[in-house]
């Protein structure tokens, strides 16, 4: 049997410890796997080691149980009312609770900032066992509608962040870099442009920073949000090619002229929504209204400044090459898991979504 691509490796730092379904078993049929518990033990042990050594630490704990293939350990499997996806969420919730309790037991909770969020909204195209829900928000992962881009965020630091505080601050995962440096008393590098903002005034003083959020899909600016308003310059859910195969990024949520299956340009007259009144992005503000004209003026100025200041990076997803995949990661020799890579044969990637 010819291997088209290597199985997914699991790493400890930069060293491979095995592969999915092999050393780290995931039962695709039942959804049972102990991976989240393995990740949890690693995280708890790391925190203990750093605390005993009285060293500052940064832990990025990113379980993938809610990403296909969705899985949960035996203790949680079948326990939620939301199917396999809910089981995985229950285990995630329990694990985070254990991490917080561990910080308290070590007596370092009042010196530790914990920030919980996600990198994208839930996938909604993966079928009944592996799809999540984004509540009232439109569509899901891989789109630039709110269901794809808006995530929950919770900051926890007993004694520093008042409990129960709610903030309406617009934030980005990129802000966590700058915020972490600020909290640690470290200046950001001054030899490059840093996109993230320091959110510590928001966390500690409940201040509000006036800032836009830009929604990109690949290299294309699709939308921008300022305050409660969001302007779409392009709309696209997923291609007709995928849709006709039964893959739908907005199941049960199709909005005519908005969740389009071709890439529709609105740069001359963007679709503008008030997310406070219409979080589901179903009712564009009338282009004939004063509200629309006022918002468009503000948004246009922000986008023009953004494009003027933008320093384009080198696209990393335009070319594909099977030879650069994880055939023989460091550590594969000890496991006898090294695979022979094919010859390099780059081609222009095709991204139907």
Tab-separated table of C-alpha atoms in Angstrom:
chain	number	residue	atom	x	y	z
A	1	UNK	CA	0.000	0.000	0.000
A	2	UNK	CA	1.430	3.391	-1.016
A	3	UNK	CA	1.285	6.070	1.676
A	4	UNK	CA	-0.064	9.326	0.191
A	5	UNK	CA	0.799	11.403	3.274
A	6	UNK	CA	2.244	10.602	6.718
A	7	UNK	CA	0.083	9.990	9.743
A	8	UNK	CA	-0.154	12.879	12.239
A	9	UNK	CA	2.780	12.950	14.688
A	10	UNK	CA	2.531	13.891	18.372
A	11	UNK	CA	5.416	15.956	19.742
A	12	UNK	CA	6.934	16.744	23.110
A	13	UNK	CA	8.517	20.097	22.344
A	14	UNK	CA	10.277	19.337	19.046
A	15	UNK	CA	10.664	15.577	19.505
A	16	UNK	CA	8.202	13.083	18.064
A	17	UNK	CA	6.631	10.712	20.596
A	18	UNK	CA	4.419	8.729	18.243
A	19	UNK	CA	1.578	9.079	15.765
A	20	UNK	CA	-2.200	9.365	15.972
A	21	UNK	CA	-4.110	6.059	15.896
A	22	UNK	CA	-0.842	4.201	16.564
A	23	UNK	CA	1.044	4.993	19.793
A	24	UNK	CA	-1.750	7.467	20.582
A	25	UNK	CA	-4.937	5.564	19.910
A	26	UNK	CA	-8.130	7.247	18.712
A	27	UNK	CA	-11.058	4.934	18.089
A	28	UNK	CA	-12.745	6.598	15.130
A	29	UNK	CA	-15.818	4.385	15.449
A	30	UNK	CA	-16.554	5.032	19.144
A	31	UNK	CA	-14.683	8.332	19.631
A	32	UNK	CA	-12.749	7.010	22.628
A	33	UNK	CA	-9.230	8.287	23.252
A	34	UNK	CA	-7.128	9.106	26.291
A	35	UNK	CA	-5.198	11.892	24.532
A	36	UNK	CA	-6.707	14.787	26.480
A	37	UNK	CA	-5.765	13.070	29.754
A	38	UNK	CA	-2.200	12.610	28.454
A	39	UNK	CA	-2.010	16.301	27.538
A	40	UNK	CA	-3.450	17.226	30.939
A	41	UNK	CA	-0.854	15.185	32.847
A	42	UNK	CA	1.946	16.761	30.800
A	43	UNK	CA	0.608	20.237	31.586
A	44	UNK	CA	0.177	19.591	35.317
A	45	UNK	CA	3.635	18.013	35.590
A	46	UNK	CA	5.220	20.973	33.788
A	47	UNK	CA	3.551	23.472	36.136
A	48	UNK	CA	4.730	21.453	39.171
A	49	UNK	CA	8.322	21.323	37.905
A	50	UNK	CA	8.436	25.067	37.300
A	51	UNK	CA	6.843	25.854	40.665
A	52	UNK	CA	9.280	23.641	42.588
A	53	UNK	CA	12.207	25.279	40.755
A	54	UNK	CA	10.641	28.715	41.388
A	55	UNK	CA	10.895	29.538	37.702
A	56	UNK	CA	8.581	31.699	35.671
A	57	UNK	CA	6.805	29.698	32.997
A	58	UNK	CA	4.634	29.933	29.920
A	59	UNK	CA	2.305	27.022	29.206
A	60	UNK	CA	0.421	26.885	25.921
A	61	UNK	CA	-2.112	24.118	26.509
A	62	UNK	CA	-4.032	23.349	23.322
A	63	UNK	CA	-5.982	20.058	23.342
A	64	UNK	CA	-7.503	19.130	20.008
A	65	UNK	CA	-10.372	16.858	21.087
A	66	UNK	CA	-13.030	19.096	19.508
A	67	UNK	CA	-11.191	19.038	16.171
A	68	UNK	CA	-11.973	16.136	13.850
A	69	UNK	CA	-11.564	13.371	14.788
A	70	UNK	CA	-13.609	14.393	17.858
A	71	UNK	CA	-12.853	12.211	20.867
A	72	UNK	CA	-13.198	11.896	24.651
A	73	UNK	CA	-11.808	9.547	27.291
A	74	UNK	CA	-13.909	6.688	28.648
A	75	UNK	CA	-14.931	8.645	31.763
A	76	UNK	CA	-16.611	11.358	29.635
A	77	UNK	CA	-17.747	9.434	26.553
A	78	UNK	CA	-21.547	9.414	26.275
A	79	UNK	CA	-22.009	11.642	29.335
A	80	UNK	CA	-23.177	14.886	27.698
A	81	UNK	CA	-26.492	15.711	26.032
A	82	UNK	CA	-24.625	17.068	23.002
A	83	UNK	CA	-23.169	13.837	21.634
A	84	UNK	CA	-19.491	13.214	21.060
A	85	UNK	CA	-18.707	16.914	20.631
A	86	UNK	CA	-20.324	17.699	23.973
A	87	UNK	CA	-18.388	14.863	25.619
A	88	UNK	CA	-15.135	16.405	24.386
A	89	UNK	CA	-16.228	19.815	25.710
A	90	UNK	CA	-17.030	18.334	29.127
A	91	UNK	CA	-13.565	16.819	29.328
A	92	UNK	CA	-11.981	20.088	28.216
A	93	UNK	CA	-13.914	21.976	30.905
A	94	UNK	CA	-12.916	19.455	33.562
A	95	UNK	CA	-9.260	19.620	32.503
A	96	UNK	CA	-9.118	23.404	32.712
A	97	UNK	CA	-10.693	23.172	36.159
A	98	UNK	CA	-7.919	20.807	37.206
A	99	UNK	CA	-5.249	23.176	35.900
A	100	UNK	CA	-6.734	26.114	37.836
A	101	UNK	CA	-7.071	24.010	40.995
A	102	UNK	CA	-3.452	22.895	40.613
A	103	UNK	CA	-2.253	26.502	40.476
A	104	UNK	CA	-4.201	27.186	43.674
A	105	UNK	CA	-2.817	24.105	45.429
A	106	UNK	CA	0.731	25.205	44.582
A	107	UNK	CA	0.028	28.690	45.918
A	108	UNK	CA	0.952	30.426	42.659
A	109	UNK	CA	-2.529	31.354	41.442
A	110	UNK	CA	-2.140	34.977	42.512
A	111	UNK	CA	1.016	35.239	40.402
A	112	UNK	CA	-0.340	33.552	37.271
A	113	UNK	CA	-2.378	34.938	34.378
A	114	UNK	CA	-4.573	32.323	32.696
A	115	UNK	CA	-6.210	33.205	29.383
A	116	UNK	CA	-8.730	30.903	27.704
A	117	UNK	CA	-9.811	31.315	24.084
A	118	UNK	CA	-9.866	29.519	20.727
A	119	UNK	CA	-8.282	30.044	17.335
A	120	UNK	CA	-11.575	29.938	15.405
A	121	UNK	CA	-15.271	29.300	15.769
A	122	UNK	CA	-16.621	25.766	15.825
A	123	UNK	CA	-16.693	23.711	12.647
A	124	UNK	CA	-20.299	23.184	11.561
A	125	UNK	CA	-19.733	21.135	8.406
A	126	UNK	CA	-18.435	17.934	9.982
A	127	UNK	CA	-21.674	16.026	10.479
A	128	UNK	CA	-23.675	15.122	13.593
A	129	UNK	CA	-20.805	13.622	15.633
A	130	UNK	CA	-18.031	16.128	14.926
A	131	UNK	CA	-19.749	19.496	14.460
A	132	UNK	CA	-20.003	22.218	17.083
A	133	UNK	CA	-22.382	25.155	17.386
A	134	UNK	CA	-21.755	28.897	17.243
A	135	UNK	CA	-25.125	29.824	18.707
A	136	UNK	CA	-26.632	32.911	17.049
A	137	UNK	CA	-23.550	33.695	14.982
A	138	UNK	CA	-23.468	33.079	11.235
A	139	UNK	CA	-21.736	29.995	9.768
A	140	UNK	CA	-18.553	28.556	11.272
A	141	UNK	CA	-14.883	27.762	10.971
A	142	UNK	CA	-13.151	28.674	7.694
A	143	UNK	CA	-15.472	31.619	7.040
A	144	UNK	CA	-15.064	35.294	7.986
A	145	UNK	CA	-18.622	35.527	9.310
A	146	UNK	CA	-18.978	35.844	13.086
A	147	UNK	CA	-19.441	32.089	13.570
A	148	UNK	CA	-16.020	31.527	12.071
A	149	UNK	CA	-14.106	34.333	13.735
A	150	UNK	CA	-15.716	35.214	17.082
A	151	UNK	CA	-14.536	33.142	20.038
A	152	UNK	CA	-15.099	33.188	23.783
A	153	UNK	CA	-12.338	34.706	25.903
A	154	UNK	CA	-11.880	34.385	29.668
A	155	UNK	CA	-9.041	35.928	31.668
A	156	UNK	CA	-8.312	34.660	35.204
A	157	UNK	CA	-5.895	36.117	37.717
A	158	UNK	CA	-7.134	36.090	41.332
A	159	UNK	CA	-6.331	39.339	43.091
A	160	UNK	CA	-5.536	41.182	39.861
A	161	UNK	CA	-8.567	40.725	37.600
A	162	UNK	CA	-11.870	41.386	39.412
A	163	UNK	CA	-14.088	38.294	39.327
A	164	UNK	CA	-17.248	38.516	37.247
A	165	UNK	CA	-16.061	41.482	35.192
A	166	UNK	CA	-17.456	41.622	31.644
A	167	UNK	CA	-15.634	43.566	28.925
A	168	UNK	CA	-16.797	44.510	25.445
A	169	UNK	CA	-13.239	45.043	24.237
A	170	UNK	CA	-12.458	43.828	20.712
A	171	UNK	CA	-9.430	41.577	20.888
A	172	UNK	CA	-7.305	39.314	18.748
A	173	UNK	CA	-5.163	36.304	19.578
A	174	UNK	CA	-2.258	38.417	18.299
A	175	UNK	CA	-2.791	40.658	21.334
A	176	UNK	CA	-1.758	37.850	23.690
A	177	UNK	CA	1.905	38.184	22.663
A	178	UNK	CA	2.093	41.887	23.463
A	179	UNK	CA	-0.038	41.515	26.595
A	180	UNK	CA	2.121	38.664	27.924
A	181	UNK	CA	5.283	40.721	27.455
A	182	UNK	CA	3.697	43.647	29.286
A	183	UNK	CA	2.573	41.488	32.206
A	184	UNK	CA	6.073	39.996	32.457
A	185	UNK	CA	7.669	43.451	32.360
A	186	UNK	CA	9.398	42.821	29.051
A	187	UNK	CA	9.513	45.355	26.211
A	188	UNK	CA	8.417	44.089	22.779
A	189	UNK	CA	11.072	43.973	20.035
A	190	UNK	CA	11.503	47.334	18.322
A	191	UNK	CA	13.000	46.044	15.054
A	192	UNK	CA	9.629	45.044	13.549
A	193	UNK	CA	5.984	46.028	13.477
A	194	UNK	CA	3.989	44.252	16.205
A	195	UNK	CA	0.318	43.821	15.293
A	196	UNK	CA	-1.005	42.907	18.740
A	197	UNK	CA	-2.074	45.453	21.344
A	198	UNK	CA	-1.329	45.370	25.064
A	199	UNK	CA	-4.655	44.466	26.686
A	200	UNK	CA	-3.431	44.780	30.283
A	201	UNK	CA	-5.378	48.072	30.800
A	202	UNK	CA	-8.502	46.161	29.767
A	203	UNK	CA	-7.761	43.235	32.088
A	204	UNK	CA	-6.799	45.237	35.159
A	205	UNK	CA	-8.740	48.506	34.824
A	206	UNK	CA	-11.622	47.444	32.527
A	207	UNK	CA	-10.582	50.188	30.097
A	208	UNK	CA	-11.747	50.116	26.478
A	209	UNK	CA	-9.274	50.509	23.632
A	210	UNK	CA	-10.656	51.881	20.367
A	211	UNK	CA	-9.323	49.573	17.669
A	212	UNK	CA	-10.500	47.915	14.460
A	213	UNK	CA	-10.452	44.174	13.751
A	214	UNK	CA	-9.575	43.019	10.229
A	215	UNK	CA	-10.953	39.742	8.881
A	216	UNK	CA	-8.696	38.041	6.336
A	217	UNK	CA	-9.123	34.900	4.289
A	218	UNK	CA	-5.749	34.034	2.842
A	219	UNK	CA	-4.288	37.293	1.544
A	220	UNK	CA	-7.682	38.915	0.967
A	221	UNK	CA	-9.191	41.459	3.356
A	222	UNK	CA	-12.764	40.201	3.590
A	223	UNK	CA	-14.258	42.446	6.288
A	224	UNK	CA	-13.492	44.968	9.010
A	225	UNK	CA	-15.156	45.637	12.341
A	226	UNK	CA	-15.233	48.976	14.156
A	227	UNK	CA	-17.149	49.005	17.416
A	228	UNK	CA	-20.498	47.313	16.814
A	229	UNK	CA	-20.331	47.715	13.042
A	230	UNK	CA	-18.919	45.196	10.587
A	231	UNK	CA	-18.419	45.870	6.875
A	232	UNK	CA	-17.984	42.997	4.400
A	233	UNK	CA	-15.903	43.804	1.326
A	234	UNK	CA	-16.125	40.227	0.066
A	235	UNK	CA	-18.540	37.412	0.924
A	236	UNK	CA	-17.995	33.684	0.464
A	237	UNK	CA	-18.948	30.623	2.451
A	238	UNK	CA	-17.584	27.724	0.420
A	239	UNK	CA	-17.481	26.794	-3.240
A	240	UNK	CA	-20.325	25.339	-5.287
A	241	UNK	CA	-17.978	22.418	-5.949
A	242	UNK	CA	-17.884	21.573	-2.239
A	243	UNK	CA	-21.508	22.521	-1.603
A	244	UNK	CA	-22.723	20.157	-4.331
A	245	UNK	CA	-20.795	17.357	-2.617
A	246	UNK	CA	-22.776	17.966	0.583
A	247	UNK	CA	-20.181	20.146	2.349
A	248	UNK	CA	-21.946	23.193	3.751
A	249	UNK	CA	-20.164	25.781	5.907
A	250	UNK	CA	-23.505	27.396	6.898
A	251	UNK	CA	-26.010	24.541	7.340
A	252	UNK	CA	-29.487	25.883	8.029
A	253	UNK	CA	-28.189	29.462	8.043
A	254	UNK	CA	-27.983	30.448	4.381
A	255	UNK	CA	-28.612	34.185	3.933
A	256	UNK	CA	-29.290	35.259	0.299
A	257	UNK	CA	-26.573	37.554	-1.008
A	258	UNK	CA	-24.461	37.042	2.111
A	259	UNK	CA	-23.477	33.368	2.481
A	260	UNK	CA	-22.510	33.189	-1.186
A	261	UNK	CA	-20.929	30.150	-2.861
A	262	UNK	CA	-18.965	32.295	-5.288
A	263	UNK	CA	-16.568	34.993	-4.144
A	264	UNK	CA	-18.676	38.133	-4.326
A	265	UNK	CA	-17.014	41.546	-4.258
A	266	UNK	CA	-18.643	44.444	-2.404
A	267	UNK	CA	-15.712	46.849	-2.292
A	268	UNK	CA	-17.670	49.696	-3.899
A	269	UNK	CA	-20.650	49.188	-1.597
A	270	UNK	CA	-19.792	46.941	1.347
A	271	UNK	CA	-22.456	45.046	3.263
A	272	UNK	CA	-22.646	46.657	6.702
A	273	UNK	CA	-24.211	45.060	9.792
A	274	UNK	CA	-24.782	46.327	13.323
A	275	UNK	CA	-23.640	43.306	15.329
A	276	UNK	CA	-25.227	44.534	18.546
A	277	UNK	CA	-28.660	44.491	16.932
A	278	UNK	CA	-27.977	41.750	14.366
A	279	UNK	CA	-25.277	39.344	15.623
A	280	UNK	CA	-26.353	36.777	13.030
A	281	UNK	CA	-25.438	39.087	10.092
A	282	UNK	CA	-28.799	38.582	8.433
A	283	UNK	CA	-30.020	42.129	7.831
A	284	UNK	CA	-27.603	44.516	6.082
A	285	UNK	CA	-28.121	48.202	6.884
A	286	UNK	CA	-29.829	50.037	4.014
A	287	UNK	CA	-27.305	51.766	1.755
A	288	UNK	CA	-29.735	54.687	1.497
A	289	UNK	CA	-29.676	55.409	5.228
A	290	UNK	CA	-27.643	58.089	6.976
A	291	UNK	CA	-26.370	55.386	9.362
A	292	UNK	CA	-24.847	53.511	6.412
A	293	UNK	CA	-23.161	56.620	4.998
A	294	UNK	CA	-21.734	57.621	8.381
A	295	UNK	CA	-20.354	54.153	9.079
A	296	UNK	CA	-18.959	53.784	5.564
A	297	UNK	CA	-17.016	57.031	5.980
A	298	UNK	CA	-15.419	55.776	9.208
A	299	UNK	CA	-14.674	52.316	7.845
A	300	UNK	CA	-13.206	53.612	4.589
A	301	UNK	CA	-10.713	55.832	6.421
A	302	UNK	CA	-9.610	52.944	8.668
A	303	UNK	CA	-9.189	50.504	5.759
A	304	UNK	CA	-7.255	53.012	3.652
A	305	UNK	CA	-4.851	53.652	6.541
A	306	UNK	CA	-4.516	49.904	7.183
A	307	UNK	CA	-3.653	49.191	3.543
A	308	UNK	CA	-1.198	52.090	3.500
A	309	UNK	CA	0.630	50.771	6.586
A	310	UNK	CA	0.455	47.080	5.658
A	311	UNK	CA	3.744	45.297	4.999
A	312	UNK	CA	2.889	42.187	2.928
A	313	UNK	CA	4.462	38.945	4.099
A	314	UNK	CA	5.588	36.065	1.942
A	315	UNK	CA	2.562	33.765	1.347
A	316	UNK	CA	3.241	30.364	2.910
A	317	UNK	CA	0.200	28.458	1.656
A	318	UNK	CA	0.406	29.135	-2.084
A	319	UNK	CA	2.677	26.191	-2.886
A	320	UNK	CA	2.175	22.592	-1.758
A	321	UNK	CA	4.812	19.858	-1.583
A	322	UNK	CA	4.295	16.387	-0.110
A	323	UNK	CA	8.030	16.115	0.575
A	324	UNK	CA	7.926	18.704	3.370
A	325	UNK	CA	5.327	16.871	5.464
A	326	UNK	CA	6.102	15.039	8.724
A	327	UNK	CA	7.660	11.923	7.253
A	328	UNK	CA	10.686	11.702	9.560
A	329	UNK	CA	10.438	14.197	12.433
A	330	UNK	CA	13.191	14.375	15.084
A	331	UNK	CA	12.800	11.427	17.427
A	332	UNK	CA	11.448	9.035	14.795
A	333	UNK	CA	14.685	7.006	14.862
A	334	UNK	CA	14.225	5.911	18.488
A	335	UNK	CA	10.667	4.833	17.710
A	336	UNK	CA	11.454	3.165	14.408
A	337	UNK	CA	8.801	5.427	12.851
A	338	UNK	CA	10.812	7.210	10.150
A	339	UNK	CA	9.115	7.193	6.755
A	340	UNK	CA	10.732	7.714	3.362
A	341	UNK	CA	9.686	11.043	1.888
A	342	UNK	CA	8.853	11.378	-1.816
A	343	UNK	CA	10.955	13.594	-4.036
A	344	UNK	CA	10.159	17.279	-3.853
A	345	UNK	CA	7.567	18.198	-6.466
A	346	UNK	CA	5.922	21.528	-5.581
A	347	UNK	CA	2.602	22.544	-7.119
A	348	UNK	CA	0.264	25.493	-6.733
A	349	UNK	CA	-2.150	24.682	-3.926
A	350	UNK	CA	-5.850	24.430	-4.674
A	351	UNK	CA	-8.005	25.694	-1.796
A	352	UNK	CA	-11.662	25.171	-2.746
A	353	UNK	CA	-12.722	26.900	0.499
